[in-house]
mmCIF file of C-alpha atoms in Angstrom:
data_model
loop_
_atom_site.group_PDB
_atom_site.id
_atom_site.type_symbol
_atom_site.label_atom_id
_atom_site.label_comp_id
_atom_site.label_asym_id
_atom_site.label_seq_id
_atom_site.Cartn_x
_atom_site.Cartn_y
_atom_site.Cartn_z
ATOM 1 C CA MET J 1003 -15.738 23.499 -6.222
ATOM 2 C CA ALA J 1004 -18.312 20.863 -7.144
ATOM 3 C CA GLU J 1005 -19.975 19.258 -4.144
ATOM 4 C CA ARG J 1006 -18.889 15.674 -3.608
ATOM 5 C CA LYS J 1007 -21.242 12.761 -3.067
ATOM 6 C CA PRO J 1008 -21.652 11.437 0.488
ATOM 7 C CA ILE J 1009 -18.974 8.943 1.475
ATOM 8 C CA GLU J 1010 -20.225 5.387 1.091
ATOM 9 C CA SER J 1011 -16.909 3.500 1.039
ATOM 10 C CA TRP J 1012 -13.720 3.989 3.017
ATOM 11 C CA LEU J 1013 -10.097 3.192 2.299
ATOM 12 C CA THR J 1014 -7.586 3.723 5.063
ATOM 13 C CA ASP J 1015 -3.864 3.318 5.426
ATOM 14 C CA MET J 1016 -2.760 1.077 8.282
ATOM 15 C CA ASP J 1017 0.516 2.307 9.809
ATOM 16 C CA GLY J 1018 0.197 5.828 11.175
ATOM 17 C CA VAL J 1019 -3.590 5.805 10.892
ATOM 18 C CA LEU J 1020 -4.927 2.723 12.687
ATOM 19 C CA MET J 1021 -1.734 1.759 14.494
ATOM 20 C CA HIS J 1022 1.670 3.176 15.328
ATOM 21 C CA GLU J 1023 4.643 0.905 16.063
ATOM 22 C CA GLY J 1024 2.327 -1.979 16.884
ATOM 23 C CA ILE J 1025 0.010 0.017 19.152
ATOM 24 C CA PRO J 1026 -3.527 0.960 18.047
ATOM 25 C CA VAL J 1027 -4.202 4.661 17.601
ATOM 26 C CA PRO J 1028 -6.906 5.772 20.073
ATOM 27 C CA GLY J 1029 -10.237 5.657 18.285
ATOM 28 C CA ALA J 1030 -9.166 3.135 15.637
ATOM 29 C CA ASP J 1031 -11.232 0.356 17.203
ATOM 30 C CA ALA J 1032 -14.289 2.618 17.377
ATOM 31 C CA PHE J 1033 -13.844 3.608 13.720
ATOM 32 C CA ILE J 1034 -13.635 -0.023 12.561
ATOM 33 C CA LYS J 1035 -16.608 -0.942 14.737
ATOM 34 C CA ARG J 1036 -18.680 1.900 13.237
ATOM 35 C CA LEU J 1037 -17.783 0.815 9.692
ATOM 36 C CA ARG J 1038 -18.914 -2.723 10.417
ATOM 37 C CA GLU J 1039 -22.107 -1.662 12.212
ATOM 38 C CA ALA J 1040 -23.015 0.657 9.328
ATOM 39 C CA ASP J 1041 -22.186 -2.105 6.834
ATOM 40 C CA ARG J 1042 -19.975 0.260 4.852
ATOM 41 C CA PRO J 1043 -17.506 -1.226 2.341
ATOM 42 C CA PHE J 1044 -13.943 -0.584 3.498
ATOM 43 C CA LEU J 1045 -10.348 -1.611 2.954
ATOM 44 C CA VAL J 1046 -7.263 -1.287 5.111
ATOM 45 C CA LEU J 1047 -4.264 -0.689 2.854
ATOM 46 C CA THR J 1048 -0.535 -1.023 3.275
ATOM 47 C CA ASN J 1049 2.386 -0.476 0.929
ATOM 48 C CA ASN J 1050 4.325 -3.081 2.894
ATOM 49 C CA SER J 1051 4.529 -6.330 0.930
ATOM 50 C CA ILE J 1052 6.189 -8.470 3.613
ATOM 51 C CA TYR J 1053 3.066 -9.923 5.204
ATOM 52 C CA THR J 1054 0.131 -11.896 3.846
ATOM 53 C CA PRO J 1055 -3.395 -10.707 4.661
ATOM 54 C CA ARG J 1056 -3.612 -13.642 7.079
ATOM 55 C CA ASP J 1057 -0.488 -12.430 8.900
ATOM 56 C CA LEU J 1058 -1.802 -8.869 9.082
ATOM 57 C CA HIS J 1059 -5.237 -10.027 10.219
ATOM 58 C CA ALA J 1060 -3.642 -11.903 13.122
ATOM 59 C CA ARG J 1061 -1.471 -8.913 14.101
ATOM 60 C CA LEU J 1062 -4.396 -6.482 13.984
ATOM 61 C CA SER J 1063 -6.720 -8.828 15.864
ATOM 62 C CA ARG J 1064 -4.190 -9.131 18.688
ATOM 63 C CA ILE J 1065 -4.338 -5.369 19.288
ATOM 64 C CA GLY J 1066 -8.122 -5.202 19.177
ATOM 65 C CA LEU J 1067 -8.666 -4.256 15.526
ATOM 66 C CA ASP J 1068 -10.788 -7.158 14.361
ATOM 67 C CA PHE J 1069 -12.314 -7.293 10.894
ATOM 68 C CA PRO J 1070 -12.430 -9.808 8.023
ATOM 69 C CA MET J 1071 -9.207 -10.696 6.237
ATOM 70 C CA ALA J 1072 -10.918 -9.786 2.947
ATOM 71 C CA ASN J 1073 -10.796 -6.126 4.035
ATOM 72 C CA ILE J 1074 -6.996 -6.012 3.835
ATOM 73 C CA TRP J 1075 -5.315 -4.836 0.621
ATOM 74 C CA THR J 1076 -1.531 -4.880 0.272
ATOM 75 C CA SER J 1077 0.861 -3.741 -2.425
ATOM 76 C CA ALA J 1078 1.711 -7.426 -2.903
ATOM 77 C CA LEU J 1079 -1.915 -8.255 -3.754
ATOM 78 C CA ALA J 1080 -2.137 -5.242 -6.069
ATOM 79 C CA THR J 1081 1.113 -6.288 -7.761
ATOM 80 C CA ALA J 1082 -0.127 -9.839 -8.271
ATOM 81 C CA GLN J 1083 -3.408 -8.611 -9.719
ATOM 82 C CA PHE J 1084 -1.576 -6.284 -12.102
ATOM 83 C CA LEU J 1085 0.724 -9.053 -13.351
ATOM 84 C CA ASP J 1086 -2.195 -11.448 -13.746
ATOM 85 C CA GLU J 1087 -3.944 -8.899 -15.945
ATOM 86 C CA GLN J 1088 -0.831 -8.034 -17.944
ATOM 87 C CA ARG J 1089 0.652 -11.489 -18.468
ATOM 88 C CA PRO J 1090 -1.476 -14.329 -17.055
ATOM 89 C CA GLY J 1091 0.412 -17.458 -16.054
ATOM 90 C CA GLY J 1092 3.771 -15.717 -16.309
ATOM 91 C CA THR J 1093 7.082 -16.159 -14.549
ATOM 92 C CA ALA J 1094 8.961 -13.942 -12.134
ATOM 93 C CA TYR J 1095 12.197 -13.705 -10.212
ATOM 94 C CA VAL J 1096 11.162 -12.332 -6.830
ATOM 95 C CA ILE J 1097 13.051 -10.539 -4.100
ATOM 96 C CA GLY J 1098 10.639 -10.381 -1.192
ATOM 97 C CA GLU J 1099 8.891 -12.164 1.631
ATOM 98 C CA ALA J 1100 5.865 -14.431 2.017
ATOM 99 C CA GLY J 1101 3.340 -11.662 1.396
ATOM 100 C CA LEU J 1102 4.633 -11.231 -2.137
ATOM 101 C CA THR J 1103 5.552 -14.803 -3.030
ATOM 102 C CA THR J 1104 2.199 -16.116 -1.749
ATOM 103 C CA ALA J 1105 0.260 -13.517 -3.751
ATOM 104 C CA LEU J 1106 2.128 -14.482 -6.924
ATOM 105 C CA HIS J 1107 1.711 -18.215 -6.304
ATOM 106 C CA ASP J 1108 -2.021 -17.663 -5.799
ATOM 107 C CA ILE J 1109 -2.407 -16.208 -9.302
ATOM 108 C CA GLY J 1110 -0.527 -19.139 -10.822
ATOM 109 C CA TYR J 1111 2.837 -17.491 -11.380
ATOM 110 C CA VAL J 1112 5.981 -19.612 -11.498
ATOM 111 C CA LEU J 1113 8.859 -18.163 -9.494
ATOM 112 C CA THR J 1114 12.126 -18.791 -11.300
ATOM 113 C CA ASP J 1115 15.468 -17.301 -12.228
ATOM 114 C CA ALA J 1116 15.427 -18.934 -15.669
ATOM 115 C CA GLU J 1117 14.516 -16.220 -18.205
ATOM 116 C CA PRO J 1118 11.612 -14.802 -16.156
ATOM 117 C CA ASP J 1119 9.069 -12.426 -17.636
ATOM 118 C CA TYR J 1120 9.539 -10.089 -14.674
ATOM 119 C CA VAL J 1121 11.888 -9.207 -11.875
ATOM 120 C CA VAL J 1122 9.612 -8.280 -8.961
ATOM 121 C CA LEU J 1123 11.143 -6.365 -6.079
ATOM 122 C CA GLY J 1124 9.365 -6.188 -2.740
ATOM 123 C CA GLU J 1125 10.087 -5.511 0.898
ATOM 124 C CA THR J 1126 12.413 -7.763 2.859
ATOM 125 C CA ARG J 1127 14.639 -7.483 5.889
ATOM 126 C CA THR J 1128 17.321 -9.649 4.262
ATOM 127 C CA TYR J 1129 18.326 -8.098 0.945
ATOM 128 C CA SER J 1130 21.296 -10.133 -0.298
ATOM 129 C CA PHE J 1131 24.068 -9.068 -2.636
ATOM 130 C CA GLU J 1132 23.666 -12.316 -4.590
ATOM 131 C CA ALA J 1133 19.927 -11.767 -5.130
ATOM 132 C CA LEU J 1134 20.426 -8.157 -6.219
ATOM 133 C CA THR J 1135 23.186 -9.187 -8.607
ATOM 134 C CA LYS J 1136 20.927 -11.822 -10.157
ATOM 135 C CA ALA J 1137 18.091 -9.306 -10.487
ATOM 136 C CA ILE J 1138 20.385 -6.832 -12.234
ATOM 137 C CA ARG J 1139 21.605 -9.460 -14.696
ATOM 138 C CA LEU J 1140 18.079 -10.691 -15.449
ATOM 139 C CA ILE J 1141 16.883 -7.136 -16.131
ATOM 140 C CA ASN J 1142 19.885 -6.559 -18.371
ATOM 141 C CA ASP J 1143 18.885 -9.730 -20.219
ATOM 142 C CA GLY J 1144 15.374 -8.413 -20.862
ATOM 143 C CA ALA J 1145 13.206 -9.120 -17.799
ATOM 144 C CA ARG J 1146 10.673 -6.392 -17.055
ATOM 145 C CA PHE J 1147 11.232 -4.561 -13.757
ATOM 146 C CA ILE J 1148 8.348 -4.257 -11.265
ATOM 147 C CA ALA J 1149 8.496 -2.964 -7.676
ATOM 148 C CA THR J 1150 5.725 -3.271 -5.134
ATOM 149 C CA ASN J 1151 6.093 0.269 -3.788
ATOM 150 C CA PRO J 1152 8.380 3.322 -3.939
ATOM 151 C CA ASP J 1153 8.853 3.803 -0.180
ATOM 152 C CA GLU J 1154 12.523 4.658 0.351
ATOM 153 C CA ILE J 1155 12.712 3.950 4.065
ATOM 154 C CA GLY J 1156 10.743 1.949 6.577
ATOM 155 C CA PRO J 1157 10.445 2.310 10.349
ATOM 156 C CA SER J 1158 11.978 0.108 13.021
ATOM 157 C CA MET J 1159 12.573 0.394 16.756
ATOM 158 C CA GLU J 1160 16.237 1.155 15.997
ATOM 159 C CA GLY J 1161 15.548 3.782 13.342
ATOM 160 C CA ALA J 1162 15.077 3.982 9.573
ATOM 161 C CA LEU J 1163 15.568 0.949 7.351
ATOM 162 C CA PRO J 1164 16.203 0.956 3.587
ATOM 163 C CA ALA J 1165 12.993 -0.041 1.861
ATOM 164 C CA THR J 1166 11.897 -1.044 -1.642
ATOM 165 C CA GLY J 1167 12.382 2.365 -3.242
ATOM 166 C CA SER J 1168 15.997 2.618 -2.087
ATOM 167 C CA VAL J 1169 16.858 -0.857 -3.324
ATOM 168 C CA ALA J 1170 15.050 -0.191 -6.606
ATOM 169 C CA ALA J 1171 17.247 2.893 -7.060
ATOM 170 C CA LEU J 1172 20.335 0.712 -6.698
ATOM 171 C CA ILE J 1173 19.053 -1.675 -9.377
ATOM 172 C CA THR J 1174 18.108 1.241 -11.633
ATOM 173 C CA LYS J 1175 21.585 2.717 -11.268
ATOM 174 C CA ALA J 1176 23.107 -0.615 -12.298
ATOM 175 C CA THR J 1177 20.752 -1.323 -15.209
ATOM 176 C CA GLY J 1178 19.481 2.032 -16.434
ATOM 177 C CA ARG J 1179 15.935 0.610 -16.095
ATOM 178 C CA GLU J 1180 13.282 2.252 -13.943
ATOM 179 C CA PRO J 1181 10.762 -0.065 -12.279
ATOM 180 C CA TYR J 1182 7.021 0.282 -12.562
ATOM 181 C CA PHE J 1183 5.864 0.892 -8.992
ATOM 182 C CA ILE J 1184 2.458 -0.602 -8.151
ATOM 183 C CA GLY J 1185 1.820 0.714 -4.630
ATOM 184 C CA LYS J 1186 0.905 4.188 -3.455
ATOM 185 C CA PRO J 1187 1.090 6.863 -4.762
ATOM 186 C CA ASN J 1188 0.194 4.983 -7.948
ATOM 187 C CA PRO J 1189 -3.600 5.376 -8.136
ATOM 188 C CA LEU J 1190 -3.646 1.885 -9.639
ATOM 189 C CA MET J 1191 -3.532 0.479 -6.104
ATOM 190 C CA MET J 1192 -6.490 2.652 -5.115
ATOM 191 C CA ARG J 1193 -8.524 1.699 -8.160
ATOM 192 C CA SER J 1194 -7.837 -2.010 -7.797
ATOM 193 C CA GLY J 1195 -8.805 -1.741 -4.135
ATOM 194 C CA LEU J 1196 -12.044 0.058 -4.983
ATOM 195 C CA ASN J 1197 -12.845 -2.622 -7.549
ATOM 196 C CA ALA J 1198 -12.211 -5.310 -4.936
ATOM 197 C CA ILE J 1199 -15.024 -3.944 -2.752
ATOM 198 C CA GLY J 1200 -17.295 -2.790 -5.578
ATOM 199 C CA ALA J 1201 -16.871 0.886 -4.701
ATOM 200 C CA HIS J 1202 -16.767 4.043 -6.810
ATOM 201 C CA SER J 1203 -14.186 6.793 -6.411
ATOM 202 C CA GLU J 1204 -16.699 9.653 -6.402
ATOM 203 C CA SER J 1205 -18.345 8.280 -3.235
ATOM 204 C CA SER J 1206 -15.212 7.007 -1.495
ATOM 205 C CA ALA J 1207 -12.615 8.481 0.848
ATOM 206 C CA MET J 1208 -8.945 7.704 1.396
ATOM 207 C CA ILE J 1209 -7.570 8.236 4.913
ATOM 208 C CA GLY J 1210 -3.805 8.476 5.281
ATOM 209 C CA ASP J 1211 -0.971 9.943 7.296
ATOM 210 C CA ARG J 1212 1.303 10.874 4.387
ATOM 211 C CA MET J 1213 0.798 13.628 1.844
ATOM 212 C CA ASP J 1214 3.233 12.127 -0.666
ATOM 213 C CA THR J 1215 1.645 8.681 -0.874
ATOM 214 C CA ASP J 1216 -1.806 8.396 0.709
ATOM 215 C CA VAL J 1217 -3.233 11.813 -0.150
ATOM 216 C CA ARG J 1218 -1.654 11.911 -3.587
ATOM 217 C CA ALA J 1219 -2.914 8.421 -4.465
ATOM 218 C CA GLY J 1220 -6.425 9.189 -3.279
ATOM 219 C CA LEU J 1221 -6.456 12.497 -5.128
ATOM 220 C CA GLU J 1222 -5.268 10.939 -8.391
ATOM 221 C CA ALA J 1223 -7.860 8.177 -8.045
ATOM 222 C CA GLY J 1224 -10.620 10.795 -7.765
ATOM 223 C CA MET J 1225 -11.436 10.173 -4.107
ATOM 224 C CA GLU J 1226 -12.058 12.459 -1.159
ATOM 225 C CA THR J 1227 -8.816 12.612 0.834
ATOM 226 C CA ILE J 1228 -8.429 12.872 4.593
ATOM 227 C CA LEU J 1229 -5.073 13.462 6.277
ATOM 228 C CA VAL J 1230 -4.653 12.373 9.894
ATOM 229 C CA LEU J 1231 -1.840 13.866 11.964
ATOM 230 C CA THR J 1232 -0.891 10.688 13.860
ATOM 231 C CA GLY J 1233 1.781 9.576 11.440
ATOM 232 C CA VAL J 1234 4.389 10.996 9.085
ATOM 233 C CA THR J 1235 3.053 14.340 7.796
ATOM 234 C CA LYS J 1236 2.657 17.154 10.311
ATOM 235 C CA MET J 1237 0.351 20.149 10.001
ATOM 236 C CA ASP J 1238 3.136 22.623 9.223
ATOM 237 C CA GLU J 1239 4.217 20.466 6.275
ATOM 238 C CA VAL J 1240 0.885 20.342 4.431
ATOM 239 C CA ASP J 1241 1.333 23.679 2.645
ATOM 240 C CA ARG J 1242 4.651 22.572 1.172
ATOM 241 C CA TYR J 1243 2.828 20.336 -1.297
ATOM 242 C CA PRO J 1244 1.219 21.557 -4.523
ATOM 243 C CA TYR J 1245 -1.991 19.704 -3.656
ATOM 244 C CA ARG J 1246 -4.143 19.604 -0.540
ATOM 245 C CA PRO J 1247 -6.232 16.976 1.221
ATOM 246 C CA SER J 1248 -9.976 17.502 1.329
ATOM 247 C CA THR J 1249 -9.833 17.451 5.133
ATOM 248 C CA VAL J 1250 -7.197 17.418 7.881
ATOM 249 C CA VAL J 1251 -8.060 15.882 11.271
ATOM 250 C CA ASN J 1252 -6.036 15.107 14.359
ATOM 251 C CA SER J 1253 -6.719 11.379 14.291
ATOM 252 C CA ILE J 1254 -8.993 8.596 13.116
ATOM 253 C CA ALA J 1255 -11.092 9.200 16.253
ATOM 254 C CA ASP J 1256 -12.358 12.426 14.657
ATOM 255 C CA LEU J 1257 -13.906 10.468 11.782
ATOM 256 C CA VAL J 1258 -16.056 7.994 13.703
ATOM 257 C CA GLU J 1259 -19.139 10.224 13.521
ATOM 258 C CA ARG J 1260 -18.701 10.693 9.761
ATOM 259 C CA VAL J 1261 -19.477 7.041 9.132
ATOM 260 C CA VAL J 1262 -23.229 6.848 8.602
#
């Protein structure tokens, strides 16, 4: 195997890596502090499109993970950037929360249900039958179907919640149209994130807690991949996948000394 370049830039997932159910993972604060002291480019990523970077910055700061808002990259931001590149100044019918609608407003998109260019599906806690029906009819009438991420379930204190991927499957079943998913494991989200911080894949690492999204996305983007065992994927599950991470560690705390 060819030797990789030293890691100069870091991308890390948020939930399951830096925090778990609103509580920071031990060592996460030390890792962020080391990144900032070493002046290393980094991004904290999330497939969740509900919150704006400002919202996430406030939540992370409250639990002691303080870093600039510009270091947060969400599937909503990646979706907005993709649409701005594909069809600048377009229109969209959106099912989602402020994280997604704000990102689309910021690129100059008009949100409408009158012959939109796109139907954009994101995360929300209040999926409505009326909104889904409208989305289905607009797609049948020719709107292009975009979804922020393929995650099928999301966590809550009460248990699993249906997430974007599950709702997208419902719309696909009704229309026969598959969405284009922007978030992980699509390496597009990784590449757009790397571009945002001026980084190169061959000298960057992706840290995640899921083999099927984080590790796969990092691998397909040409990055070094590091799996932490503080989230979804457990050690006995790694060999079930046809690909492997570059490194497996117990937690983010084990990576502090690798930041130089």
